[in-house]
PDB file of C-alpha atoms in Angstrom:
ATOM      1  CA  UNK A   1       0.000   0.000   0.000  1.00 46.00           C
ATOM      2  CA  UNK A   2       1.215   3.488  -0.792  1.00 48.00           C
ATOM      3  CA  UNK A   3       2.068   5.929   1.990  1.00 44.00           C
ATOM      4  CA  UNK A   4       1.118   8.831  -0.269  1.00 49.00           C
ATOM      5  CA  UNK A   5      -2.634   8.495   0.273  1.00 55.00           C
ATOM      6  CA  UNK A   6      -4.220  11.575   1.811  1.00 75.00           C
ATOM      7  CA  UNK A   7      -6.715   9.739   4.031  1.00 85.00           C
ATOM      8  CA  UNK A   8      -5.876  10.110   7.740  1.00 90.00           C
ATOM      9  CA  UNK A   9      -4.513   6.939   9.309  1.00 92.00           C
ATOM     10  CA  UNK A  10      -5.280   5.519  12.722  1.00 93.00           C
ATOM     11  CA  UNK A  11      -2.363   4.295  14.795  1.00 93.00           C
ATOM     12  CA  UNK A  12      -2.873   0.634  13.867  1.00 94.00           C
ATOM     13  CA  UNK A  13      -2.921   1.464  10.167  1.00 95.00           C
ATOM     14  CA  UNK A  14       0.184   3.607  10.530  1.00 96.00           C
ATOM     15  CA  UNK A  15       1.969   0.842  12.408  1.00 96.00           C
ATOM     16  CA  UNK A  16       0.993  -1.776   9.828  1.00 96.00           C
ATOM     17  CA  UNK A  17       2.110   0.376   6.885  1.00 96.00           C
ATOM     18  CA  UNK A  18       5.473   1.132   8.468  1.00 97.00           C
ATOM     19  CA  UNK A  19       6.267  -2.240  10.006  1.00 96.00           C
ATOM     20  CA  UNK A  20       6.363  -1.055  13.610  1.00 96.00           C
ATOM     21  CA  UNK A  21       4.010  -1.582  16.515  1.00 96.00           C
ATOM     22  CA  UNK A  22       1.505   0.958  17.832  1.00 95.00           C
ATOM     23  CA  UNK A  23       3.609   1.007  20.994  1.00 96.00           C
ATOM     24  CA  UNK A  24       6.638   2.083  18.929  1.00 95.00           C
ATOM     25  CA  UNK A  25       4.603   4.887  17.347  1.00 95.00           C
ATOM     26  CA  UNK A  26       3.568   6.126  20.794  1.00 93.00           C
ATOM     27  CA  UNK A  27       7.130   5.874  22.087  1.00 93.00           C
ATOM     28  CA  UNK A  28       8.509   7.798  19.104  1.00 93.00           C
ATOM     29  CA  UNK A  29       5.973  10.517  19.918  1.00 92.00           C
ATOM     30  CA  UNK A  30       6.937  10.474  23.586  1.00 92.00           C
ATOM     31  CA  UNK A  31      10.649  10.951  22.919  1.00 90.00           C
ATOM     32  CA  UNK A  32      10.120  13.536  20.178  1.00 89.00           C
ATOM     33  CA  UNK A  33      11.036  11.527  17.090  1.00 92.00           C
ATOM     34  CA  UNK A  34       7.500  11.855  15.749  1.00 92.00           C
ATOM     35  CA  UNK A  35       5.026  14.678  16.209  1.00 87.00           C
ATOM     36  CA  UNK A  36       1.875  13.645  18.060  1.00 82.00           C
ATOM     37  CA  UNK A  37      -0.937  12.719  15.728  1.00 71.00           C
ATOM     38  CA  UNK A  38      -3.922  14.990  15.368  1.00 70.00           C
ATOM     39  CA  UNK A  39      -6.697  14.246  17.811  1.00 68.00           C
ATOM     40  CA  UNK A  40     -10.110  15.822  18.133  1.00 69.00           C
ATOM     41  CA  UNK A  41     -12.028  15.479  21.349  1.00 68.00           C
ATOM     42  CA  UNK A  42     -13.676  12.074  21.556  1.00 65.00           C
ATOM     43  CA  UNK A  43     -11.964  10.749  18.430  1.00 73.00           C
ATOM     44  CA  UNK A  44      -8.973   8.570  17.705  1.00 80.00           C
ATOM     45  CA  UNK A  45      -5.621  10.157  17.003  1.00 84.00           C
ATOM     46  CA  UNK A  46      -4.890  10.281  13.269  1.00 90.00           C
ATOM     47  CA  UNK A  47      -1.695  10.430  11.263  1.00 94.00           C
ATOM     48  CA  UNK A  48      -0.709  11.528   7.779  1.00 93.00           C
ATOM     49  CA  UNK A  49       1.285  10.037   4.934  1.00 94.00           C
ATOM     50  CA  UNK A  50       4.130  12.345   6.033  1.00 93.00           C
ATOM     51  CA  UNK A  51       4.067  10.656   9.459  1.00 95.00           C
ATOM     52  CA  UNK A  52       4.366   7.280   7.742  1.00 96.00           C
ATOM     53  CA  UNK A  53       7.303   8.521   5.659  1.00 95.00           C
ATOM     54  CA  UNK A  54       8.951   9.857   8.817  1.00 94.00           C
ATOM     55  CA  UNK A  55       8.668   6.481  10.563  1.00 96.00           C
ATOM     56  CA  UNK A  56      10.012   4.686   7.492  1.00 96.00           C
ATOM     57  CA  UNK A  57      13.004   7.043   7.426  1.00 93.00           C
ATOM     58  CA  UNK A  58      13.577   6.601  11.168  1.00 94.00           C
ATOM     59  CA  UNK A  59      13.547   2.813  10.938  1.00 94.00           C
ATOM     60  CA  UNK A  60      15.750   2.880   7.818  1.00 93.00           C
ATOM     61  CA  UNK A  61      18.372   4.984   9.596  1.00 89.00           C
ATOM     62  CA  UNK A  62      18.098   2.933  12.787  1.00 90.00           C
ATOM     63  CA  UNK A  63      18.557  -0.346  10.932  1.00 90.00           C
ATOM     64  CA  UNK A  64      21.141   0.846   8.406  1.00 86.00           C
ATOM     65  CA  UNK A  65      23.402   2.522  10.926  1.00 85.00           C
ATOM     66  CA  UNK A  66      22.542   0.430  13.989  1.00 85.00           C
ATOM     67  CA  UNK A  67      21.761   3.566  15.972  1.00 87.00           C
ATOM     68  CA  UNK A  68      20.363   3.701  19.469  1.00 88.00           C
ATOM     69  CA  UNK A  69      17.236   5.808  19.869  1.00 89.00           C
ATOM     70  CA  UNK A  70      19.324   8.593  21.436  1.00 90.00           C
ATOM     71  CA  UNK A  71      21.721   8.553  18.488  1.00 89.00           C
ATOM     72  CA  UNK A  72      18.798   8.435  16.082  1.00 90.00           C
ATOM     73  CA  UNK A  73      17.286  11.458  17.782  1.00 90.00           C
ATOM     74  CA  UNK A  74      20.593  13.355  17.437  1.00 89.00           C
ATOM     75  CA  UNK A  75      20.809  12.501  13.720  1.00 89.00           C
ATOM     76  CA  UNK A  76      17.218  13.630  13.124  1.00 89.00           C
ATOM     77  CA  UNK A  77      17.665  16.844  15.116  1.00 90.00           C
ATOM     78  CA  UNK A  78      20.806  17.638  13.128  1.00 92.00           C
ATOM     79  CA  UNK A  79      18.975  16.933   9.855  1.00 91.00           C
ATOM     80  CA  UNK A  80      16.080  19.187  10.858  1.00 92.00           C
ATOM     81  CA  UNK A  81      18.504  21.968  11.799  1.00 94.00           C
ATOM     82  CA  UNK A  82      20.287  21.555   8.467  1.00 95.00           C
ATOM     83  CA  UNK A  83      16.948  21.688   6.605  1.00 94.00           C
ATOM     84  CA  UNK A  84      16.049  24.952   8.348  1.00 96.00           C
ATOM     85  CA  UNK A  85      19.454  26.413   7.528  1.00 97.00           C
ATOM     86  CA  UNK A  86      19.116  25.200   3.915  1.00 96.00           C
ATOM     87  CA  UNK A  87      15.767  27.027   3.581  1.00 96.00           C
ATOM     88  CA  UNK A  88      17.299  30.231   4.960  1.00 96.00           C
ATOM     89  CA  UNK A  89      20.304  29.779   2.648  1.00 96.00           C
ATOM     90  CA  UNK A  90      18.067  29.635  -0.437  1.00 95.00           C
ATOM     91  CA  UNK A  91      16.119  32.683   0.724  1.00 96.00           C
ATOM     92  CA  UNK A  92      19.263  34.726   1.368  1.00 94.00           C
ATOM     93  CA  UNK A  93      20.483  37.191  -1.229  1.00 91.00           C
ATOM     94  CA  UNK A  94      23.708  38.063   0.574  1.00 94.00           C
ATOM     95  CA  UNK A  95      26.929  36.099   0.075  1.00 95.00           C
ATOM     96  CA  UNK A  96      27.996  37.051   3.607  1.00 95.00           C
ATOM     97  CA  UNK A  97      24.752  35.658   5.041  1.00 95.00           C
ATOM     98  CA  UNK A  98      25.135  32.473   3.007  1.00 95.00           C
ATOM     99  CA  UNK A  99      28.673  31.995   4.288  1.00 96.00           C
ATOM    100  CA  UNK A 100      27.452  32.493   7.869  1.00 96.00           C
ATOM    101  CA  UNK A 101      24.716  29.905   7.291  1.00 96.00           C
ATOM    102  CA  UNK A 102      27.230  27.409   5.921  1.00 95.00           C
ATOM    103  CA  UNK A 103      29.334  27.905   9.054  1.00 96.00           C
ATOM    104  CA  UNK A 104      26.195  27.369  11.150  1.00 96.00           C
ATOM    105  CA  UNK A 105      25.420  24.113   9.329  1.00 96.00           C
ATOM    106  CA  UNK A 106      28.893  22.635   9.733  1.00 96.00           C
ATOM    107  CA  UNK A 107      28.516  21.378  13.355  1.00 95.00           C
ATOM    108  CA  UNK A 108      25.291  19.583  12.383  1.00 93.00           C
ATOM    109  CA  UNK A 109      26.995  17.876   9.447  1.00 94.00           C
ATOM    110  CA  UNK A 110      29.937  16.901  11.663  1.00 94.00           C
ATOM    111  CA  UNK A 111      27.593  15.401  14.283  1.00 91.00           C
ATOM    112  CA  UNK A 112      25.942  13.240  11.646  1.00 90.00           C
ATOM    113  CA  UNK A 113      29.238  12.206  10.092  1.00 92.00           C
ATOM    114  CA  UNK A 114      30.669  11.281  13.491  1.00 91.00           C
ATOM    115  CA  UNK A 115      27.887   8.753  14.029  1.00 87.00           C
ATOM    116  CA  UNK A 116      28.294   7.299  10.532  1.00 88.00           C
ATOM    117  CA  UNK A 117      32.078   7.096  10.879  1.00 92.00           C
ATOM    118  CA  UNK A 118      31.802   5.365  14.240  1.00 89.00           C
ATOM    119  CA  UNK A 119      29.450   2.787  12.751  1.00 87.00           C
ATOM    120  CA  UNK A 120      31.801   2.295   9.789  1.00 90.00           C
ATOM    121  CA  UNK A 121      34.725   1.739  12.165  1.00 93.00           C
ATOM    122  CA  UNK A 122      32.703  -0.811  14.147  1.00 89.00           C
ATOM    123  CA  UNK A 123      31.858  -2.688  10.947  1.00 88.00           C
ATOM    124  CA  UNK A 124      35.482  -2.593   9.810  1.00 93.00           C
ATOM    125  CA  UNK A 125      36.604  -4.012  13.151  1.00 95.00           C
ATOM    126  CA  UNK A 126      34.004  -6.764  12.855  1.00 91.00           C
ATOM    127  CA  UNK A 127      35.203  -7.607   9.359  1.00 90.00           C
TER     128      UNK A 127
END
């Protein structure tokens, strides 16, 4: 089934589409990896296709890099910071401002690379 459908998903549907459990969805919300689903009074919480894509990306990174949830959270936070800087970069008309934004992005890139390099070194040692 495609995750691009626009119909709101209940937690069980979201879990089934992404290969996680409803408990995992709730836990990801609790620790800030996933925004809480929309909930109207007296109704079930609902999720979007973007939420499904987010969970798929989280599990892909977790499995690919063997990250703990804390490491995964750091990678995602760095990616979100980089995305915000990237938007500001494209909106900026000043070369000086763009250079400042690139300097601001560098620590986020380094944090992500550090986790990837550590995983690579662990795999090399295992080999």
